[in-house]
GROMACS .gro file of C-alpha atoms in nm:
model
  388
    1MET     CA    1   3.742  -2.537   2.904
    2ARG     CA    2   3.362  -2.615   2.915
    3PHE     CA    3   3.136  -2.380   2.673
    4SER     CA    4   2.963  -2.222   2.965
    5GLU     CA    5   3.287  -2.130   3.115
    6LEU     CA    6   3.406  -1.959   2.789
    7VAL     CA    7   3.085  -1.772   2.770
    8LYS     CA    8   3.124  -1.637   3.144
    9ALA     CA    9   3.448  -1.546   3.063
   10SER     CA   10   3.385  -1.362   2.774
   11TRP     CA   11   3.122  -1.160   2.912
   12HIS     CA   12   3.336  -1.049   3.233
   13ALA     CA   13   3.591  -0.963   2.979
   14LEU     CA   14   3.326  -0.711   2.819
   15ILE     CA   15   3.180  -0.562   3.117
   16ALA     CA   16   3.544  -0.487   3.246
   17ASN     CA   17   3.517  -0.205   3.007
   18PRO     CA   18   3.180  -0.105   2.964
   19LYS     CA   19   3.208   0.228   2.788
   20ARG     CA   20   3.437   0.100   2.528
   21SER     CA   21   3.194  -0.176   2.481
   22PHE     CA   22   2.879  -0.015   2.469
   23LEU     CA   23   3.060   0.247   2.199
   24THR     CA   24   3.153  -0.041   1.991
   25THR     CA   25   2.792  -0.177   1.965
   26ILE     CA   26   2.659   0.165   1.855
   27GLY     CA   27   2.717   0.118   1.507
   28ILE     CA   28   2.531  -0.231   1.539
   29ILE     CA   29   2.241  -0.078   1.703
   30ILE     CA   30   2.175   0.207   1.455
   31GLY     CA   31   2.192  -0.061   1.168
   32ILE     CA   32   1.976  -0.296   1.275
   33ALA     CA   33   1.744  -0.013   1.434
   34SER     CA   34   1.723   0.136   1.088
   35VAL     CA   35   1.687  -0.218   0.922
   36VAL     CA   36   1.380  -0.300   1.142
   37THR     CA   37   1.217   0.017   1.139
   38ILE     CA   38   1.205   0.018   0.749
   39MET     CA   39   1.095  -0.339   0.723
   40SER     CA   40   0.800  -0.303   0.976
   41LEU     CA   41   0.699   0.020   0.788
   42GLY     CA   42   0.712  -0.151   0.444
   43ALA     CA   43   0.530  -0.467   0.608
   44GLY     CA   44   0.259  -0.220   0.737
   45VAL     CA   45   0.229  -0.050   0.413
   46LYS     CA   46   0.206  -0.371   0.193
   47LYS     CA   47  -0.063  -0.526   0.434
   48GLN     CA   48  -0.276  -0.212   0.415
   49MET     CA   49  -0.247  -0.165   0.037
   50LEU     CA   50  -0.310  -0.535  -0.017
   51ARG     CA   51  -0.620  -0.496   0.204
   52ASP     CA   52  -0.775  -0.211   0.059
   53LEU     CA   53  -0.725  -0.343  -0.319
   54ASP     CA   54  -0.834  -0.665  -0.235
   55THR     CA   55  -1.144  -0.668  -0.004
   56THR     CA   56  -1.445  -0.426   0.113
   57GLN     CA   57  -1.482  -0.253   0.462
   58THR     CA   58  -1.602  -0.607   0.594
   59GLY     CA   59  -1.326  -0.811   0.451
   60GLN     CA   60  -1.508  -0.965   0.164
   61GLN     CA   61  -1.325  -1.011  -0.186
   62THR     CA   62  -1.442  -0.829  -0.469
   63ALA     CA   63  -1.349  -0.790  -0.848
   64GLU     CA   64  -1.468  -0.532  -1.098
   65ILE     CA   65  -1.552  -0.572  -1.454
   66TYR     CA   66  -1.541  -0.259  -1.710
   67TYR     CA   67  -1.700  -0.186  -2.045
   68ASN     CA   68  -1.550   0.000  -2.342
   69SER     CA   69  -1.754   0.116  -2.609
   70ARG     CA   70  -1.644   0.090  -2.949
   71ASP     CA   71  -1.788   0.396  -3.041
   72MET     CA   72  -1.545   0.684  -2.851
   73PHE     CA   73  -1.837   0.932  -2.906
   74LEU     CA   74  -2.110   0.727  -2.743
   75ASN     CA   75  -2.211   0.843  -2.418
   76GLU     CA   76  -2.405   0.575  -2.303
   77PRO     CA   77  -2.293   0.368  -2.008
   78GLY     CA   78  -2.244  -0.029  -2.069
   79PHE     CA   79  -2.432  -0.132  -1.759
   80ASP     CA   80  -2.793  -0.138  -1.624
   81ASP     CA   81  -3.043  -0.322  -1.403
   82ARG     CA   82  -3.066  -0.589  -1.725
   83ASP     CA   83  -2.715  -0.697  -1.684
   84VAL     CA   84  -2.760  -0.706  -1.276
   85THR     CA   85  -3.051  -0.904  -1.296
   86MET     CA   86  -2.856  -1.155  -1.549
   87LEU     CA   87  -2.582  -1.200  -1.348
   88THR     CA   88  -2.765  -1.238  -1.019
   89GLY     CA   89  -2.935  -1.514  -1.191
   90ALA     CA   90  -2.666  -1.677  -1.364
   91ASN     CA   91  -2.531  -1.860  -1.040
   92LEU     CA   92  -2.193  -1.765  -1.047
   93LYS     CA   93  -1.958  -1.946  -0.836
   94GLY     CA   94  -1.900  -1.759  -0.508
   95VAL     CA   95  -2.070  -1.444  -0.605
   96ALA     CA   96  -2.272  -1.322  -0.303
   97LYS     CA   97  -2.399  -0.960  -0.470
   98VAL     CA   98  -2.370  -0.784  -0.783
   99GLU     CA   99  -2.392  -0.420  -0.831
  100ILE     CA  100  -2.313  -0.167  -1.089
  101LEU     CA  101  -2.030   0.119  -1.011
  102GLN     CA  102  -2.203   0.439  -1.056
  103GLN     CA  103  -1.989   0.721  -1.198
  104THR     CA  104  -2.005   1.083  -1.035
  105LYS     CA  105  -1.756   1.270  -1.228
  106LYS     CA  106  -1.804   1.352  -1.580
  107ILE     CA  107  -2.086   1.100  -1.675
  108GLY     CA  108  -2.168   1.055  -2.023
  109MET     CA  109  -2.541   1.091  -2.105
  110THR     CA  110  -2.792   1.191  -2.387
  111ALA     CA  111  -3.056   1.472  -2.290
  112ILE     CA  112  -3.326   1.666  -2.435
  113ILE     CA  113  -3.205   2.026  -2.474
  114ASN     CA  114  -3.393   2.261  -2.641
  115ASP     CA  115  -3.618   2.039  -2.807
  116SER     CA  116  -3.329   1.832  -2.951
  117GLN     CA  117  -3.133   1.545  -2.854
  118GLN     CA  118  -2.768   1.652  -2.741
  119ALA     CA  119  -2.476   1.435  -2.581
  120MET     CA  120  -2.352   1.572  -2.256
  121THR     CA  121  -2.124   1.511  -1.967
  122ALA     CA  122  -2.273   1.606  -1.597
  123ASP     CA  123  -2.094   1.596  -1.267
  124LEU     CA  124  -2.300   1.479  -0.965
  125VAL     CA  125  -2.276   1.701  -0.650
  126ASN     CA  126  -2.393   1.651  -0.293
  127LYS     CA  127  -2.409   1.996  -0.177
  128PRO     CA  128  -2.377   2.344  -0.305
  129ILE     CA  129  -2.016   2.431  -0.462
  130LYS     CA  130  -1.863   2.742  -0.459
  131GLN     CA  131  -1.841   2.848  -0.847
  132SER     CA  132  -1.837   3.137  -1.074
  133ILE     CA  133  -2.218   3.165  -1.158
  134VAL     CA  134  -2.255   3.348  -1.503
  135ALA     CA  135  -2.650   3.404  -1.501
  136GLY     CA  136  -2.925   3.291  -1.239
  137GLN     CA  137  -2.820   3.131  -0.920
  138ASN     CA  138  -2.612   2.860  -0.794
  139LEU     CA  139  -2.758   2.550  -0.626
  140THR     CA  140  -2.886   2.581  -0.247
  141THR     CA  141  -2.903   2.317   0.029
  142TYR     CA  142  -3.288   2.327   0.021
  143ASP     CA  143  -3.257   2.225  -0.310
  144PHE     CA  144  -3.076   1.903  -0.197
  145GLU     CA  145  -3.284   1.837   0.111
  146VAL     CA  146  -3.615   1.863  -0.100
  147LYS     CA  147  -3.494   1.676  -0.395
  148ASN     CA  148  -3.572   1.962  -0.622
  149PRO     CA  149  -3.519   1.858  -0.993
  150VAL     CA  150  -3.302   2.182  -1.099
  151MET     CA  151  -2.957   2.167  -1.219
  152LEU     CA  152  -2.683   2.420  -1.337
  153MET     CA  153  -2.542   2.440  -1.705
  154SER     CA  154  -2.228   2.527  -1.812
  155ASP     CA  155  -2.187   2.871  -2.021
  156LYS     CA  156  -2.041   2.687  -2.323
  157LEU     CA  157  -2.328   2.450  -2.312
  158ALA     CA  158  -2.548   2.737  -2.288
  159THR     CA  159  -2.415   2.972  -2.529
  160LYS     CA  160  -2.439   2.677  -2.790
  161MET     CA  161  -2.778   2.588  -2.737
  162TYR     CA  162  -2.933   2.955  -2.630
  163THR     CA  163  -2.711   3.172  -2.788
  164THR     CA  164  -2.631   3.335  -2.448
  165ALA     CA  165  -2.613   3.230  -2.083
  166ALA     CA  166  -2.928   3.457  -1.967
  167ASN     CA  167  -3.133   3.263  -2.221
  168ALA     CA  168  -3.084   2.925  -2.076
  169VAL     CA  169  -3.206   3.022  -1.724
  170GLY     CA  170  -3.530   2.888  -1.648
  171THR     CA  171  -3.497   2.662  -1.959
  172SER     CA  172  -3.600   2.244  -1.914
  173VAL     CA  173  -3.334   1.965  -1.974
  174THR     CA  174  -3.483   1.590  -1.990
  175VAL     CA  175  -3.224   1.341  -1.868
  176GLN     CA  176  -3.346   0.970  -1.819
  177GLN     CA  177  -3.717   1.064  -1.783
  178THR     CA  178  -3.664   1.315  -1.540
  179THR     CA  179  -3.685   1.685  -1.643
  180TYR     CA  180  -3.457   1.915  -1.472
  181THR     CA  181  -3.525   2.317  -1.461
  182VAL     CA  182  -3.178   2.514  -1.529
  183ILE     CA  183  -3.164   2.774  -1.242
  184GLY     CA  184  -2.789   2.875  -1.316
  185VAL     CA  185  -2.515   2.910  -1.568
  186TYR     CA  186  -2.168   2.828  -1.430
  187GLN     CA  187  -1.826   2.933  -1.593
  188ASN     CA  188  -1.717   2.609  -1.749
  189LYS     CA  189  -1.440   2.394  -1.561
  190THR     CA  190  -1.498   2.030  -1.646
  191ALA     CA  191  -1.837   1.929  -1.741
  192ASP     CA  192  -2.120   2.049  -1.930
  193ALA     CA  193  -2.382   2.031  -1.656
  194ARG     CA  194  -2.418   1.998  -1.270
  195LEU     CA  195  -2.681   1.742  -1.125
  196PRO     CA  196  -2.805   1.670  -0.764
  197LYS     CA  197  -2.631   1.315  -0.723
  198THR     CA  198  -2.915   1.175  -0.486
  199LEU     CA  199  -3.191   1.246  -0.729
  200TYR     CA  200  -3.038   1.165  -1.015
  201LEU     CA  201  -2.933   0.806  -0.867
  202ASN     CA  202  -3.262   0.765  -0.759
  203SER     CA  203  -3.442   0.821  -1.062
  204SER     CA  204  -3.601   0.510  -1.248
  205THR     CA  205  -3.346   0.445  -1.505
  206GLY     CA  206  -3.067   0.620  -1.307
  207LYS     CA  207  -2.844   0.283  -1.195
  208GLN     CA  208  -2.604   0.288  -1.471
  209GLY     CA  209  -2.236   0.282  -1.527
  210ASN     CA  210  -1.938   0.154  -1.688
  211GLY     CA  211  -1.840  -0.077  -1.422
  212ILE     CA  212  -1.980  -0.349  -1.240
  213LYS     CA  213  -1.870  -0.477  -0.898
  214LEU     CA  214  -1.868  -0.856  -0.789
  215THR     CA  215  -1.864  -0.915  -0.403
  216PHE     CA  216  -1.759  -1.291  -0.311
  217LYS     CA  217  -1.820  -1.510  -0.025
  218PRO     CA  218  -1.528  -1.589   0.196
  219GLY     CA  219  -1.283  -1.831   0.043
  220ALA     CA  220  -1.428  -1.804  -0.282
  221GLN     CA  221  -1.208  -1.843  -0.600
  222VAL     CA  222  -1.255  -1.493  -0.722
  223SER     CA  223  -1.092  -1.535  -1.062
  224LEU     CA  224  -1.303  -1.812  -1.167
  225GLY     CA  225  -1.638  -1.639  -1.062
  226ALA     CA  226  -1.515  -1.326  -1.250
  227LYS     CA  227  -1.442  -1.501  -1.568
  228GLN     CA  228  -1.743  -1.658  -1.533
  229ALA     CA  229  -1.953  -1.306  -1.528
  230LEU     CA  230  -1.735  -1.220  -1.813
  231HIS     CA  231  -1.850  -1.480  -2.026
  232GLN     CA  232  -2.231  -1.421  -1.967
  233LEU     CA  233  -2.184  -1.039  -2.032
  234LYS     CA  234  -1.994  -1.128  -2.363
  235LYS     CA  235  -2.250  -1.383  -2.436
  236SER     CA  236  -2.568  -1.155  -2.357
  237GLY     CA  237  -2.496  -0.825  -2.195
  238SER     CA  238  -2.702  -0.500  -2.247
  239HIS     CA  239  -2.399  -0.351  -2.470
  240HIS     CA  240  -2.202  -0.682  -2.560
  241ARG     CA  241  -2.272  -0.567  -2.925
  242ASP     CA  242  -2.167  -0.212  -2.911
  243GLY     CA  243  -1.826  -0.254  -2.699
  244ARG     CA  244  -1.618  -0.493  -2.533
  245TYR     CA  245  -1.594  -0.613  -2.154
  246GLU     CA  246  -1.267  -0.623  -1.950
  247TYR     CA  247  -1.195  -0.777  -1.609
  248ILE     CA  248  -0.886  -0.669  -1.445
  249ASP     CA  249  -0.730  -0.974  -1.220
  250MET     CA  250  -0.689  -0.841  -0.907
  251GLY     CA  251  -0.492  -1.179  -0.795
  252LYS     CA  252  -0.221  -1.090  -1.049
  253LEU     CA  253  -0.232  -0.720  -0.979
  254LEU     CA  254  -0.184  -0.800  -0.588
  255LYS     CA  255   0.080  -1.028  -0.658
  256GLY     CA  256   0.289  -0.766  -0.847
  257ILE     CA  257   0.216  -0.477  -0.595
  258SER     CA  258   0.335  -0.705  -0.341
  259LYS     CA  259   0.671  -0.797  -0.516
  260SER     CA  260   0.693  -0.411  -0.579
  261ILE     CA  261   0.653  -0.307  -0.229
  262SER     CA  262   0.907  -0.595  -0.084
  263GLY     CA  263   1.121  -0.498  -0.360
  264ILE     CA  264   1.154  -0.126  -0.280
  265THR     CA  265   1.151  -0.237   0.100
  266TYR     CA  266   1.437  -0.468   0.098
  267PHE     CA  267   1.653  -0.240  -0.129
  268VAL     CA  268   1.604   0.067   0.107
  269ALA     CA  269   1.677  -0.157   0.422
  270ALA     CA  270   1.993  -0.290   0.229
  271ILE     CA  271   2.105   0.078   0.195
  272ALA     CA  272   2.052   0.117   0.568
  273GLY     CA  273   2.235  -0.197   0.631
  274ILE     CA  274   2.557  -0.052   0.497
  275SER     CA  275   2.614   0.084   0.826
  276LEU     CA  276   2.653  -0.271   0.968
  277PHE     CA  277   2.938  -0.322   0.736
  278ILE     CA  278   3.098  -0.015   0.889
  279ALA     CA  279   3.014  -0.132   1.243
  280GLY     CA  280   3.165  -0.463   1.185
  281ILE     CA  281   3.507  -0.280   1.072
  282GLY     CA  282   3.448  -0.119   1.444
  283VAL     CA  283   3.387  -0.440   1.590
  284MET     CA  284   3.718  -0.600   1.448
  285ASN     CA  285   3.925  -0.301   1.553
  286MET     CA  286   3.811  -0.316   1.908
  287MET     CA  287   3.887  -0.659   1.908
  288TYR     CA  288   4.230  -0.641   1.769
  289ILE     CA  289   4.310  -0.389   2.033
  290SER     CA  290   4.139  -0.594   2.302
  291VAL     CA  291   4.390  -0.892   2.192
  292SER     CA  292   4.699  -0.641   2.221
  293GLU     CA  293   4.628  -0.526   2.565
  294ARG     CA  294   4.547  -0.873   2.681
  295THR     CA  295   4.860  -1.052   2.567
  296GLN     CA  296   4.958  -1.141   2.933
  297GLU     CA  297   4.597  -1.281   3.005
  298ILE     CA  298   4.642  -1.481   2.714
  299GLY     CA  299   4.979  -1.623   2.808
  300VAL     CA  300   4.855  -1.705   3.170
  301ARG     CA  301   4.561  -1.902   3.015
  302LEU     CA  302   4.786  -2.098   2.790
  303ALA     CA  303   5.031  -2.203   3.103
  304LEU     CA  304   4.705  -2.318   3.295
  305GLY     CA  305   4.610  -2.555   3.011
  306ALA     CA  306   4.393  -2.369   2.782
  307THR     CA  307   4.412  -2.441   2.407
  308PRO     CA  308   4.445  -2.211   2.119
  309LYS     CA  309   4.110  -2.328   2.004
  310ASN     CA  310   3.932  -2.231   2.375
  311ILE     CA  311   4.156  -1.867   2.333
  312MET     CA  312   4.007  -1.834   1.986
  313MET     CA  313   3.662  -1.919   2.120
  314GLN     CA  314   3.643  -1.701   2.381
  315PHE     CA  315   3.777  -1.380   2.163
  316LEU     CA  316   3.505  -1.502   1.915
  317LEU     CA  317   3.222  -1.511   2.178
  318GLU     CA  318   3.325  -1.179   2.297
  319ALA     CA  319   3.269  -1.047   1.944
  320ILE     CA  320   2.944  -1.235   1.918
  321ILE     CA  321   2.827  -1.107   2.242
  322LEU     CA  322   2.878  -0.761   2.125
  323THR     CA  323   2.700  -0.754   1.833
  324VAL     CA  324   2.414  -0.964   1.943
  325SER     CA  325   2.364  -0.733   2.220
  326GLY     CA  326   2.341  -0.449   2.007
  327GLY     CA  327   2.117  -0.642   1.769
  328VAL     CA  328   1.895  -0.657   2.050
  329ILE     CA  329   1.895  -0.337   2.137
  330GLY     CA  330   1.860  -0.243   1.784
  331LEU     CA  331   1.559  -0.445   1.774
  332VAL     CA  332   1.410  -0.295   2.048
  333ILE     CA  333   1.473   0.079   1.941
  334GLY     CA  334   1.348  -0.020   1.591
  335THR     CA  335   1.039  -0.154   1.676
  336SER     CA  336   0.958   0.128   1.900
  337VAL     CA  337   1.055   0.374   1.649
  338ALA     CA  338   0.824   0.189   1.392
  339ALA     CA  339   0.525   0.201   1.624
  340VAL     CA  340   0.562   0.571   1.682
  341ALA     CA  341   0.613   0.660   1.335
  342SER     CA  342   0.285   0.464   1.236
  343MET     CA  343   0.079   0.664   1.456
  344ALA     CA  344   0.105   0.937   1.211
  345MET     CA  345   0.041   0.758   0.923
  346PRO     CA  346  -0.279   0.567   0.779
  347PHE     CA  347  -0.160   0.230   0.866
  348ARG     CA  348   0.019   0.003   1.148
  349ALA     CA  349   0.381  -0.094   1.130
  350ILE     CA  350   0.423  -0.480   1.149
  351VAL     CA  351   0.731  -0.610   1.304
  352THR     CA  352   0.776  -0.962   1.087
  353PRO     CA  353   0.930  -1.289   1.212
  354ALA     CA  354   1.189  -1.182   0.931
  355SER     CA  355   1.286  -0.873   1.087
  356VAL     CA  356   1.332  -1.048   1.425
  357SER     CA  357   1.526  -1.311   1.232
  358LEU     CA  358   1.743  -1.037   1.058
  359ALA     CA  359   1.811  -0.885   1.383
  360PHE     CA  360   1.976  -1.191   1.554
  361GLY     CA  361   2.094  -1.339   1.224
  362VAL     CA  362   2.291  -1.035   1.097
  363SER     CA  363   2.439  -0.926   1.410
  364THR     CA  364   2.570  -1.306   1.479
  365ALA     CA  365   2.702  -1.350   1.143
  366VAL     CA  366   2.885  -0.969   1.189
  367GLY     CA  367   3.008  -1.089   1.499
  368ILE     CA  368   3.158  -1.409   1.353
  369VAL     CA  369   3.268  -1.231   1.041
  370PHE     CA  370   3.478  -0.962   1.195
  371GLY     CA  371   3.577  -1.131   1.487
  372LEU     CA  372   3.722  -1.444   1.309
  373LEU     CA  373   4.057  -1.257   1.235
  374PRO     CA  374   4.139  -1.105   1.561
  375ALA     CA  375   4.039  -1.438   1.770
  376LYS     CA  376   4.256  -1.625   1.540
  377GLN     CA  377   4.543  -1.384   1.622
  378ALA     CA  378   4.475  -1.455   1.964
  379ALA     CA  379   4.499  -1.795   1.915
  380ASN     CA  380   4.800  -1.817   1.716
  381LYS     CA  381   5.014  -1.653   2.005
  382ASN     CA  382   5.289  -1.830   2.141
  383LEU     CA  383   5.335  -1.857   2.507
  384ILE     CA  384   5.701  -1.856   2.489
  385ASP     CA  385   5.714  -1.525   2.292
  386ILE     CA  386   5.489  -1.420   2.590
  387LEU     CA  387   5.660  -1.517   2.846
  388ARG     CA  388   5.971  -1.318   2.696
   0.00000   0.00000   0.00000
């Protein structure tokens, strides 16, 4: 028999009992749909995470270098405008922009408080924050709009410098050539003071921080440019004698993250794929029943000249058609479920070629593996025994 005739015969045999055929494929459908959904969501998470870590919002690659002071009690930032000027003029390969990563939470600084130099930490805020005011008043929206040089001091620092919180209200604190008036004392939470962010960052010496960001031109070798910048900083950075500079190799980090996400995705997909094994047993059971019920049909085909190989191929094709059909339906359902699920998530599901290959490859393999024994049983039937 021709292969096309075997396919037609197998298809007609399956649609002769559509309910049983459909129920047999449900396990395949659920298994493939689960695996495709998990792999699509995993690919979406991976792409979004790598994009967020590897590039800016405009798609440019970046690298960051951080400064760690040898003196753990030193509050001064490790980078300032001198470092930006030095790196900008160093002709670093592929570097398009150099900027300081300015901190906004618990910034270490040195201030003049009550005519004495004092180390303190400060939070930078953009608007009034609801908090417990011990003395004086809170920052107002008007203070931020007109950029009033006012600040809040923590009760801990106020009692240390002025004995009581009330005595601190109305005093002056000088930070980086800007004199702030203490208008209120708040209950200590995380920092010694709270300063208006815009006013602090726009001050003449406000551009300081413990991190520096390099933005690269498209296609540039990030690792090479970052290592050149690190070498320049170690050689002539503004604080190279007081601490050390560290570069985080995002390339290695991203590869590690990529492997971890892929590993987790495949592990979860493998767990979901256990249902495919159970579905395969269901296919085998159904095919054994079919072989048993169609003994007379097998005898007729053998009597008309069909070979045992033809009989085996027909039943094997029936199993493969069942599982591949379930795989196609599972692929469609899995893709749809992943697309709907991603609507409620901050990323889009991605159906990769691997998912499509998996749907067809695994479903075909299940059909072959679990349909082979019933097909062999059908092929091994003896015509004389059937006629008896």
